[in-house]
């Protein structure tokens, strides 16, 4: 299975960040990475300005969210169809930072269906908090989150396992924790769906994480803002 390296810039991105795809391609040229897919998910405002540069650098564009309807009176929202018009191919859904703002698995499921209908690929995020992990309930919690978030989805999708306690903390899940959780997720979604790991992935730990069975790529936050780091993480996929 081709590995997938995704950068989630979150709410970071000055106008000059638009040129980062070119910088990435200089460090890790497209002809040397046929075995990988690279995706950048900048703030939506930067997407139009990055379309051409991403195409030239053989990097795909992703969005960090979208609405589950096509259009209407939903102030501040963006639809999957609008994103498609700007060459977006992937949409991150149900990131824990959005779930913390009240997004439910039911909403994530509706969004995933809409994203699929537009022939884009949803990247559905799941992950437990520390309390749930310490209570020994992490596998059960993540399984339920997946079942609700992909409820009736029958097209291609991606799962990103991002333990909340590992996001932006510098604390990465142990290799054993990652392996065990990915085995559980694999049992639910079958052999053909990619499973990414996210949570404090950096240039030091990427190679070890990417070697773990059932880790088909990584979802990188902070380290994806620096193209030298992001390219090194991608190279670590082998
Ligand atoms: P960090 O890599 O900054 O921990 O963020 C992970 C993440 O939330 C990616 O979606």
PDB file of N, CA, C and O in Angstrom, residues 3 15 29 37 41 51 55 69 72 79 87 92-93 96 122 133 137 143 157 166 169 189 199 211 220 230-231 235-236:
ATOM      1  N   UNK A   3       2.368   4.681   0.824  1.00  0.00           N
ATOM      2  CA  UNK A   3       2.272   5.459   2.058  1.00  0.00           C
ATOM      3  C   UNK A   3       1.798   6.888   1.752  1.00  0.00           C
ATOM      4  O   UNK A   3       2.067   7.440   0.684  1.00  0.00           O
ATOM      5  N   UNK A  15       0.501  34.609   3.990  1.00  0.00           N
ATOM      6  CA  UNK A  15       0.427  34.502   2.525  1.00  0.00           C
ATOM      7  C   UNK A  15       1.690  33.889   1.916  1.00  0.00           C
ATOM      8  O   UNK A  15       1.611  33.100   0.974  1.00  0.00           O
ATOM      9  N   UNK A  29      12.550  16.055  -4.470  1.00  0.00           N
ATOM     10  CA  UNK A  29      11.924  16.202  -5.789  1.00  0.00           C
ATOM     11  C   UNK A  29      10.929  15.091  -6.101  1.00  0.00           C
ATOM     12  O   UNK A  29      11.086  13.952  -5.659  1.00  0.00           O
ATOM     13  N   UNK A  37       2.470   9.374  -1.501  1.00  0.00           N
ATOM     14  CA  UNK A  37       1.579  10.497  -1.800  1.00  0.00           C
ATOM     15  C   UNK A  37       1.779  11.551  -0.717  1.00  0.00           C
ATOM     16  O   UNK A  37       1.788  11.219   0.480  1.00  0.00           O
ATOM     17  N   UNK A  41      -2.549  20.341   3.871  1.00  0.00           N
ATOM     18  CA  UNK A  41      -3.863  20.885   4.238  1.00  0.00           C
ATOM     19  C   UNK A  41      -3.661  22.256   4.892  1.00  0.00           C
ATOM     20  O   UNK A  41      -3.536  22.348   6.119  1.00  0.00           O
ATOM     21  N   UNK A  51      -2.718  26.107  -5.567  1.00  0.00           N
ATOM     22  CA  UNK A  51      -3.129  25.084  -6.549  1.00  0.00           C
ATOM     23  C   UNK A  51      -2.046  24.765  -7.575  1.00  0.00           C
ATOM     24  O   UNK A  51      -1.653  23.621  -7.768  1.00  0.00           O
ATOM     25  N   UNK A  55       0.422  21.488  -7.945  1.00  0.00           N
ATOM     26  CA  UNK A  55       0.384  20.641  -9.149  1.00  0.00           C
ATOM     27  C   UNK A  55       1.816  20.448  -9.674  1.00  0.00           C
ATOM     28  O   UNK A  55       2.235  19.331  -9.968  1.00  0.00           O
ATOM     29  N   UNK A  69     -23.516  19.977   3.766  1.00  0.00           N
ATOM     30  CA  UNK A  69     -24.500  20.332   2.727  1.00  0.00           C
ATOM     31  C   UNK A  69     -23.778  21.034   1.582  1.00  0.00           C
ATOM     32  O   UNK A  69     -22.624  21.457   1.702  1.00  0.00           O
ATOM     33  N   UNK A  72     -25.961  27.184   1.032  1.00  0.00           N
ATOM     34  CA  UNK A  72     -27.084  27.720   1.785  1.00  0.00           C
ATOM     35  C   UNK A  72     -26.642  28.709   2.839  1.00  0.00           C
ATOM     36  O   UNK A  72     -25.519  29.199   2.830  1.00  0.00           O
ATOM     37  N   UNK A  79     -18.294  24.273   1.445  1.00  0.00           N
ATOM     38  CA  UNK A  79     -18.797  22.950   1.062  1.00  0.00           C
ATOM     39  C   UNK A  79     -17.705  22.137   0.362  1.00  0.00           C
ATOM     40  O   UNK A  79     -16.731  22.679  -0.164  1.00  0.00           O
ATOM     41  N   UNK A  87      -9.374  22.102  -6.697  1.00  0.00           N
ATOM     42  CA  UNK A  87      -8.447  20.974  -6.836  1.00  0.00           C
ATOM     43  C   UNK A  87      -8.101  20.281  -5.523  1.00  0.00           C
ATOM     44  O   UNK A  87      -7.068  19.607  -5.430  1.00  0.00           O
ATOM     45  N   UNK A  92      -9.848  16.546   5.799  1.00  0.00           N
ATOM     46  CA  UNK A  92      -9.728  16.062   7.179  1.00  0.00           C
ATOM     47  C   UNK A  92     -11.075  16.306   7.861  1.00  0.00           C
ATOM     48  O   UNK A  92     -11.627  17.405   7.779  1.00  0.00           O
ATOM     49  N   UNK A  93     -11.593  15.281   8.522  1.00  0.00           N
ATOM     50  CA  UNK A  93     -12.887  15.421   9.209  1.00  0.00           C
ATOM     51  C   UNK A  93     -12.769  14.909  10.643  1.00  0.00           C
ATOM     52  O   UNK A  93     -12.069  13.925  10.910  1.00  0.00           O
ATOM     53  N   UNK A  96      -9.712  16.102  16.443  1.00  0.00           N
ATOM     54  CA  UNK A  96     -10.076  16.252  17.867  1.00  0.00           C
ATOM     55  C   UNK A  96     -10.224  17.720  18.254  1.00  0.00           C
ATOM     56  O   UNK A  96     -10.990  18.047  19.166  1.00  0.00           O
ATOM     57  N   UNK A 122     -12.304  11.417   2.341  1.00  0.00           N
ATOM     58  CA  UNK A 122     -12.308  11.877   3.732  1.00  0.00           C
ATOM     59  C   UNK A 122     -11.179  11.245   4.542  1.00  0.00           C
ATOM     60  O   UNK A 122     -10.919  10.049   4.403  1.00  0.00           O
ATOM     61  N   UNK A 133      -7.664   6.484  28.021  1.00  0.00           N
ATOM     62  CA  UNK A 133      -6.546   5.533  27.898  1.00  0.00           C
ATOM     63  C   UNK A 133      -6.198   4.939  29.263  1.00  0.00           C
ATOM     64  O   UNK A 133      -6.044   3.730  29.398  1.00  0.00           O
ATOM     65  N   UNK A 137      -9.799   1.984  28.263  1.00  0.00           N
ATOM     66  CA  UNK A 137     -10.953   1.968  27.358  1.00  0.00           C
ATOM     67  C   UNK A 137     -10.621   2.481  25.955  1.00  0.00           C
ATOM     68  O   UNK A 137     -11.522   2.742  25.158  1.00  0.00           O
ATOM     69  N   UNK A 143     -12.988   2.333  18.576  1.00  0.00           N
ATOM     70  CA  UNK A 143     -13.849   1.491  17.724  1.00  0.00           C
ATOM     71  C   UNK A 143     -15.223   2.128  17.563  1.00  0.00           C
ATOM     72  O   UNK A 143     -15.765   2.204  16.457  1.00  0.00           O
ATOM     73  N   UNK A 157     -12.091   5.793   2.040  1.00  0.00           N
ATOM     74  CA  UNK A 157     -11.820   6.783   3.077  1.00  0.00           C
ATOM     75  C   UNK A 157     -10.515   6.405   3.758  1.00  0.00           C
ATOM     76  O   UNK A 157      -9.922   5.362   3.462  1.00  0.00           O
ATOM     77  N   UNK A 166      -1.369  13.070  22.623  1.00  0.00           N
ATOM     78  CA  UNK A 166      -0.097  13.135  21.876  1.00  0.00           C
ATOM     79  C   UNK A 166      -0.073  14.310  20.899  1.00  0.00           C
ATOM     80  O   UNK A 166       0.947  14.555  20.255  1.00  0.00           O
ATOM     81  N   UNK A 169       1.884  17.943  21.965  1.00  0.00           N
ATOM     82  CA  UNK A 169       2.451  17.855  23.315  1.00  0.00           C
ATOM     83  C   UNK A 169       3.923  17.455  23.313  1.00  0.00           C
ATOM     84  O   UNK A 169       4.599  17.571  24.332  1.00  0.00           O
ATOM     85  N   UNK A 189     -12.007  -1.984   9.802  1.00  0.00           N
ATOM     86  CA  UNK A 189     -12.171  -1.374   8.466  1.00  0.00           C
ATOM     87  C   UNK A 189     -11.685  -2.254   7.317  1.00  0.00           C
ATOM     88  O   UNK A 189     -11.870  -1.892   6.160  1.00  0.00           O
ATOM     89  N   UNK A 199       0.202  12.706  15.896  1.00  0.00           N
ATOM     90  CA  UNK A 199       0.429  13.101  17.286  1.00  0.00           C
ATOM     91  C   UNK A 199       1.914  13.213  17.548  1.00  0.00           C
ATOM     92  O   UNK A 199       2.585  12.212  17.769  1.00  0.00           O
ATOM     93  N   UNK A 211       7.438   2.444  10.228  1.00  0.00           N
ATOM     94  CA  UNK A 211       7.759   1.019  10.043  1.00  0.00           C
ATOM     95  C   UNK A 211       6.731   0.097  10.703  1.00  0.00           C
ATOM     96  O   UNK A 211       6.720  -1.110  10.475  1.00  0.00           O
ATOM     97  N   UNK A 220       0.711  14.930  10.107  1.00  0.00           N
ATOM     98  CA  UNK A 220       1.709  15.727  10.832  1.00  0.00           C
ATOM     99  C   UNK A 220       1.178  17.140  11.049  1.00  0.00           C
ATOM    100  O   UNK A 220       0.745  17.790  10.097  1.00  0.00           O
ATOM    101  N   UNK A 230       9.326  18.480   7.174  1.00  0.00           N
ATOM    102  CA  UNK A 230       8.259  17.700   6.531  1.00  0.00           C
ATOM    103  C   UNK A 230       8.856  16.775   5.453  1.00  0.00           C
ATOM    104  O   UNK A 230       8.455  15.620   5.334  1.00  0.00           O
ATOM    105  N   UNK A 231       9.827  17.293   4.712  1.00  0.00           N
ATOM    106  CA  UNK A 231      10.464  16.475   3.682  1.00  0.00           C
ATOM    107  C   UNK A 231      11.230  15.319   4.323  1.00  0.00           C
ATOM    108  O   UNK A 231      11.209  14.185   3.823  1.00  0.00           O
ATOM    109  N   UNK A 235      10.705  11.403   3.687  1.00  0.00           N
ATOM    110  CA  UNK A 235      11.812  10.508   3.295  1.00  0.00           C
ATOM    111  C   UNK A 235      11.898   9.306   4.222  1.00  0.00           C
ATOM    112  O   UNK A 235      12.309   8.211   3.820  1.00  0.00           O
ATOM    113  N   UNK A 236      11.497   9.506   5.471  1.00  0.00           N
ATOM    114  CA  UNK A 236      11.560   8.412   6.454  1.00  0.00           C
ATOM    115  C   UNK A 236      10.599   7.277   6.101  1.00  0.00           C
ATOM    116  O   UNK A 236      10.708   6.183   6.646  1.00  0.00           O
TER     117      UNK A 236
END
